[in-house]
Amino acid sequence: MNDTEATSSEGLSVEAVLDRVRAHKFHPVDETSFTVDRTLEEHGIADLDDDDWRVRLLAVRDLVRLGDAGASAISAGLEDDDVQVRYVCATALGILRARSEVEHLERVIREDPNALARSQAIVALGQIGATRSLELLRDRHENDESKDVRHQAELSVDRIEKGEVAEPELEAAYRNLDEDTFEQLAVGASAPLFELPDTDGRTWDLEDSIGDDEWTVLIWVFADWCPVCHREFDELIELREELQEADVNVATIECHGRYRGRVMVGRELEPEYWFAEESFIESYTEQIWWPHLLDRAGTVGAKYGVDPMAYAVHAEYINRPATVIIDPTGTVRFAYYGTFWGDRPSIEETIEMIRSEAFEFEHPERRQFASE
């Protein structure tokens, strides 16, 4: 059996998984590493039923399930002509902490022409804790032509120096993904209950937030590199009293592991953001009052219709931005899924919907789906 034919005890094959990726028609990614809707030729994906995310997410899951025994076969996919194959292979190797494949990931960083592949290979080296790669990562932080790749290199250098490898819980979350649980949320029905850890390791339980005349708002954000997400954080800080007066509990949610989630809330380092005019770490440390939850593998996001790994922004596949409002009885009153990175209600608009109980919102630049 050669590397590309590696199989699991259940008969799952690396090559079969990668063939599913090759056969799928994904929306294209432009030179700035943003997904472009193929019919609208605009950033984002208008069709909420599009299944690019499902193909990516389940491919990563199945590669992770193959485990260390499939690592060399997964690594062979780093040389595939299809960048989507290279991306999911790099993603899986990082989650598996596949130290044996560091050299192959380094080659992607040095030679791959696509920022998506270089970026995810850099993320993987950080998750693995590849100390031998620090010099290369520092060089890419200084010299890569893509600012997005440079950013991921900065994060990976930091996490390697701190020994912050990918936690076992991240791998377990991918292994346990069950597509039968996907997209269970329905407006007018009870919200699916869940528990998630926050960035300090405390468990947050949705059931505890429901009742006593209190509303709950769940907000899925992207990552630390997202200026719109940071604006939402600023609004949450600015409008704390208004939210409390309206009896609103808030939780923000990120489809990442512990290190990345802690970067978002200013608990690890402050990267060299191209959009930030001033430091936010001090204000975040003192003023973030709500839980920021780690939705590893997008397990809850997939259940709630948030489409983890929906489209690329800044050389990383991320979930759709989403706001879900749950009333004191546990009923979902509003679920909004963005069609591009900026398509989401502001915190002020969210408060007003709860006050008026008029749950209507559409972003003025929302992408309108047109069938092919």
Short mmCIF file of N, CA and C in Angstrom, two decimals, residues 137-213:
data_model
loop_
_atom_site.label_atom_id
_atom_site.label_comp_id
_atom_site.label_asym_id
_atom_site.label_seq_id
_atom_site.Cartn_x
_atom_site.Cartn_y
_atom_site.Cartn_z
N LEU A 137 9.70 30.93 10.23
CA LEU A 137 8.50 31.69 10.55
C LEU A 137 8.81 33.17 10.80
N ARG A 138 9.92 33.43 11.47
CA ARG A 138 10.30 34.83 11.68
C ARG A 138 10.59 35.51 10.34
N ASP A 139 11.23 34.78 9.44
CA ASP A 139 11.50 35.32 8.11
C ASP A 139 10.20 35.63 7.37
N ARG A 140 9.22 34.71 7.45
CA ARG A 140 7.94 34.94 6.77
C ARG A 140 7.17 36.10 7.42
N HIS A 141 7.31 36.25 8.72
CA HIS A 141 6.68 37.38 9.40
C HIS A 141 7.21 38.69 8.87
N GLU A 142 8.46 38.73 8.54
CA GLU A 142 9.07 39.95 8.03
C GLU A 142 8.91 40.12 6.53
N ASN A 143 8.88 39.03 5.77
CA ASN A 143 9.11 39.16 4.33
C ASN A 143 8.04 38.57 3.42
N ASP A 144 7.06 37.84 3.92
CA ASP A 144 6.08 37.28 2.99
C ASP A 144 5.30 38.41 2.32
N GLU A 145 4.96 38.22 1.07
CA GLU A 145 4.26 39.27 0.32
C GLU A 145 2.83 39.47 0.80
N SER A 146 2.27 38.49 1.49
CA SER A 146 0.89 38.58 1.98
C SER A 146 0.87 39.04 3.43
N LYS A 147 0.15 40.11 3.73
CA LYS A 147 0.05 40.58 5.11
C LYS A 147 -0.66 39.55 5.97
N ASP A 148 -1.57 38.77 5.37
CA ASP A 148 -2.29 37.76 6.12
C ASP A 148 -1.35 36.62 6.53
N VAL A 149 -0.47 36.22 5.64
CA VAL A 149 0.51 35.20 5.96
C VAL A 149 1.47 35.73 7.03
N ARG A 150 1.88 36.98 6.89
CA ARG A 150 2.77 37.58 7.89
C ARG A 150 2.13 37.54 9.27
N HIS A 151 0.83 37.82 9.32
CA HIS A 151 0.12 37.83 10.60
C HIS A 151 0.12 36.44 11.23
N GLN A 152 -0.20 35.42 10.45
CA GLN A 152 -0.23 34.06 11.00
C GLN A 152 1.16 33.63 11.44
N ALA A 153 2.20 34.09 10.74
CA ALA A 153 3.56 33.76 11.16
C ALA A 153 3.86 34.38 12.53
N GLU A 154 3.41 35.61 12.75
CA GLU A 154 3.63 36.25 14.05
C GLU A 154 2.97 35.45 15.16
N LEU A 155 1.74 35.00 14.93
CA LEU A 155 1.04 34.21 15.93
C LEU A 155 1.74 32.88 16.18
N SER A 156 2.18 32.22 15.12
CA SER A 156 2.81 30.92 15.29
C SER A 156 4.14 31.02 16.03
N VAL A 157 4.90 32.05 15.77
CA VAL A 157 6.15 32.26 16.52
C VAL A 157 5.82 32.40 18.00
N ASP A 158 4.81 33.19 18.32
CA ASP A 158 4.45 33.42 19.71
C ASP A 158 4.01 32.13 20.39
N ARG A 159 3.15 31.35 19.73
CA ARG A 159 2.64 30.16 20.40
C ARG A 159 3.71 29.09 20.53
N ILE A 160 4.64 29.00 19.57
CA ILE A 160 5.74 28.05 19.69
C ILE A 160 6.64 28.44 20.86
N GLU A 161 6.96 29.72 20.96
CA GLU A 161 7.81 30.17 22.07
C GLU A 161 7.16 29.93 23.43
N LYS A 162 5.84 29.95 23.47
CA LYS A 162 5.11 29.71 24.73
C LYS A 162 4.78 28.24 24.96
N GLY A 163 5.03 27.40 23.96
CA GLY A 163 4.67 26.00 24.09
C GLY A 163 3.18 25.74 23.98
N GLU A 164 2.45 26.65 23.30
CA GLU A 164 1.00 26.55 23.20
C GLU A 164 0.60 25.72 21.97
N VAL A 165 0.88 24.43 22.03
CA VAL A 165 0.51 23.55 20.92
C VAL A 165 -1.00 23.35 20.91
N ALA A 166 -1.51 22.80 19.81
CA ALA A 166 -2.95 22.53 19.73
C ALA A 166 -3.35 21.56 20.83
N GLU A 167 -4.42 21.90 21.54
CA GLU A 167 -4.85 21.08 22.66
C GLU A 167 -5.55 19.81 22.17
N PRO A 168 -5.48 18.72 22.93
CA PRO A 168 -6.15 17.47 22.55
C PRO A 168 -7.65 17.65 22.32
N GLU A 169 -8.25 18.61 23.03
CA GLU A 169 -9.69 18.83 22.87
C GLU A 169 -10.05 19.28 21.46
N LEU A 170 -9.10 19.95 20.78
CA LEU A 170 -9.37 20.39 19.41
C LEU A 170 -9.46 19.17 18.49
N GLU A 171 -8.49 18.27 18.61
CA GLU A 171 -8.53 17.04 17.81
C GLU A 171 -9.80 16.24 18.10
N ALA A 172 -10.13 16.11 19.38
CA ALA A 172 -11.32 15.35 19.76
C ALA A 172 -12.59 15.96 19.17
N ALA A 173 -12.65 17.29 19.13
CA ALA A 173 -13.84 17.96 18.58
C ALA A 173 -14.01 17.63 17.10
N TYR A 174 -12.91 17.61 16.35
CA TYR A 174 -13.00 17.24 14.94
C TYR A 174 -13.37 15.79 14.76
N ARG A 175 -12.75 14.91 15.53
CA ARG A 175 -13.05 13.48 15.43
C ARG A 175 -14.53 13.21 15.69
N ASN A 176 -15.13 13.96 16.60
CA ASN A 176 -16.50 13.68 17.03
C ASN A 176 -17.56 14.44 16.25
N LEU A 177 -17.18 15.22 15.26
CA LEU A 177 -18.19 15.92 14.45
C LEU A 177 -19.17 14.93 13.84
N ASP A 178 -20.44 15.24 13.96
CA ASP A 178 -21.50 14.36 13.45
C ASP A 178 -22.41 15.16 12.54
N GLU A 179 -22.37 14.88 11.25
CA GLU A 179 -23.16 15.66 10.30
C GLU A 179 -24.65 15.55 10.54
N ASP A 180 -25.11 14.51 11.25
CA ASP A 180 -26.53 14.39 11.54
C ASP A 180 -27.01 15.46 12.52
N THR A 181 -26.07 16.13 13.20
CA THR A 181 -26.44 17.20 14.14
C THR A 181 -26.41 18.57 13.49
N PHE A 182 -25.98 18.67 12.23
CA PHE A 182 -25.82 19.97 11.60
C PHE A 182 -27.17 20.62 11.32
N GLU A 183 -27.17 21.96 11.39
CA GLU A 183 -28.29 22.80 10.97
C GLU A 183 -29.61 22.41 11.64
N GLN A 184 -29.59 22.38 12.96
CA GLN A 184 -30.78 22.02 13.73
C GLN A 184 -31.56 23.24 14.23
N LEU A 185 -30.99 24.43 14.09
CA LEU A 185 -31.65 25.62 14.61
C LEU A 185 -32.84 26.01 13.75
N ALA A 186 -33.93 26.42 14.40
CA ALA A 186 -35.11 26.92 13.67
C ALA A 186 -35.71 28.07 14.46
N VAL A 187 -35.95 29.18 13.77
CA VAL A 187 -36.61 30.31 14.41
C VAL A 187 -38.02 29.89 14.81
N GLY A 188 -38.39 30.19 16.05
CA GLY A 188 -39.69 29.79 16.57
C GLY A 188 -39.66 28.50 17.35
N ALA A 189 -38.53 27.80 17.32
CA ALA A 189 -38.36 26.56 18.07
C ALA A 189 -37.37 26.78 19.21
N SER A 190 -37.28 25.80 20.10
CA SER A 190 -36.33 25.91 21.22
C SER A 190 -34.90 25.87 20.70
N ALA A 191 -34.06 26.68 21.30
CA ALA A 191 -32.65 26.71 20.91
C ALA A 191 -31.98 25.42 21.35
N PRO A 192 -31.19 24.78 20.48
CA PRO A 192 -30.44 23.59 20.90
C PRO A 192 -29.49 23.95 22.05
N LEU A 193 -29.56 23.20 23.12
CA LEU A 193 -28.71 23.49 24.28
C LEU A 193 -27.28 23.05 24.02
N PHE A 194 -26.34 23.74 24.65
CA PHE A 194 -24.93 23.39 24.51
C PHE A 194 -24.15 23.94 25.67
N GLU A 195 -22.96 23.39 25.86
CA GLU A 195 -21.97 23.91 26.79
C GLU A 195 -20.68 24.13 26.01
N LEU A 196 -20.00 25.25 26.28
CA LEU A 196 -18.71 25.52 25.67
C LEU A 196 -17.79 26.14 26.71
N PRO A 197 -16.48 25.91 26.58
CA PRO A 197 -15.54 26.58 27.48
C PRO A 197 -15.27 28.01 27.03
N ASP A 198 -14.96 28.88 27.99
CA ASP A 198 -14.52 30.21 27.61
C ASP A 198 -12.99 30.24 27.58
N THR A 199 -12.43 31.41 27.33
CA THR A 199 -10.98 31.52 27.16
C THR A 199 -10.21 31.35 28.46
N ASP A 200 -10.90 31.30 29.59
CA ASP A 200 -10.26 31.03 30.88
C ASP A 200 -10.49 29.61 31.35
N GLY A 201 -11.16 28.79 30.52
CA GLY A 201 -11.39 27.41 30.88
C GLY A 201 -12.67 27.15 31.64
N ARG A 202 -13.44 28.19 31.90
CA ARG A 202 -14.72 28.00 32.58
C ARG A 202 -15.77 27.52 31.57
N THR A 203 -16.69 26.70 32.03
CA THR A 203 -17.75 26.19 31.16
C THR A 203 -18.95 27.12 31.19
N TRP A 204 -19.42 27.47 30.01
CA TRP A 204 -20.63 28.30 29.88
C TRP A 204 -21.74 27.42 29.34
N ASP A 205 -22.88 27.43 30.01
CA ASP A 205 -24.00 26.57 29.66
C ASP A 205 -25.18 27.44 29.23
N LEU A 206 -25.65 27.23 27.99
CA LEU A 206 -26.77 28.03 27.49
C LEU A 206 -27.99 27.89 28.40
N GLU A 207 -28.21 26.71 28.92
CA GLU A 207 -29.39 26.48 29.76
C GLU A 207 -29.40 27.40 30.97
N ASP A 208 -28.22 27.72 31.51
CA ASP A 208 -28.13 28.60 32.67
C ASP A 208 -28.47 30.05 32.33
N SER A 209 -28.39 30.39 31.03
CA SER A 209 -28.65 31.77 30.60
C SER A 209 -30.12 32.02 30.32
N ILE A 210 -30.89 30.96 30.20
CA ILE A 210 -32.29 31.07 29.81
C ILE A 210 -33.18 31.22 31.05
N GLY A 211 -34.17 32.12 30.97
CA GLY A 211 -35.14 32.27 32.04
C GLY A 211 -34.97 33.56 32.81
N ASP A 212 -35.81 33.75 33.84
CA ASP A 212 -35.76 34.93 34.71
C ASP A 212 -35.87 36.22 33.91
N ASP A 213 -36.72 36.21 32.88
CA ASP A 213 -36.98 37.39 32.06
C ASP A 213 -35.74 37.88 31.30
#
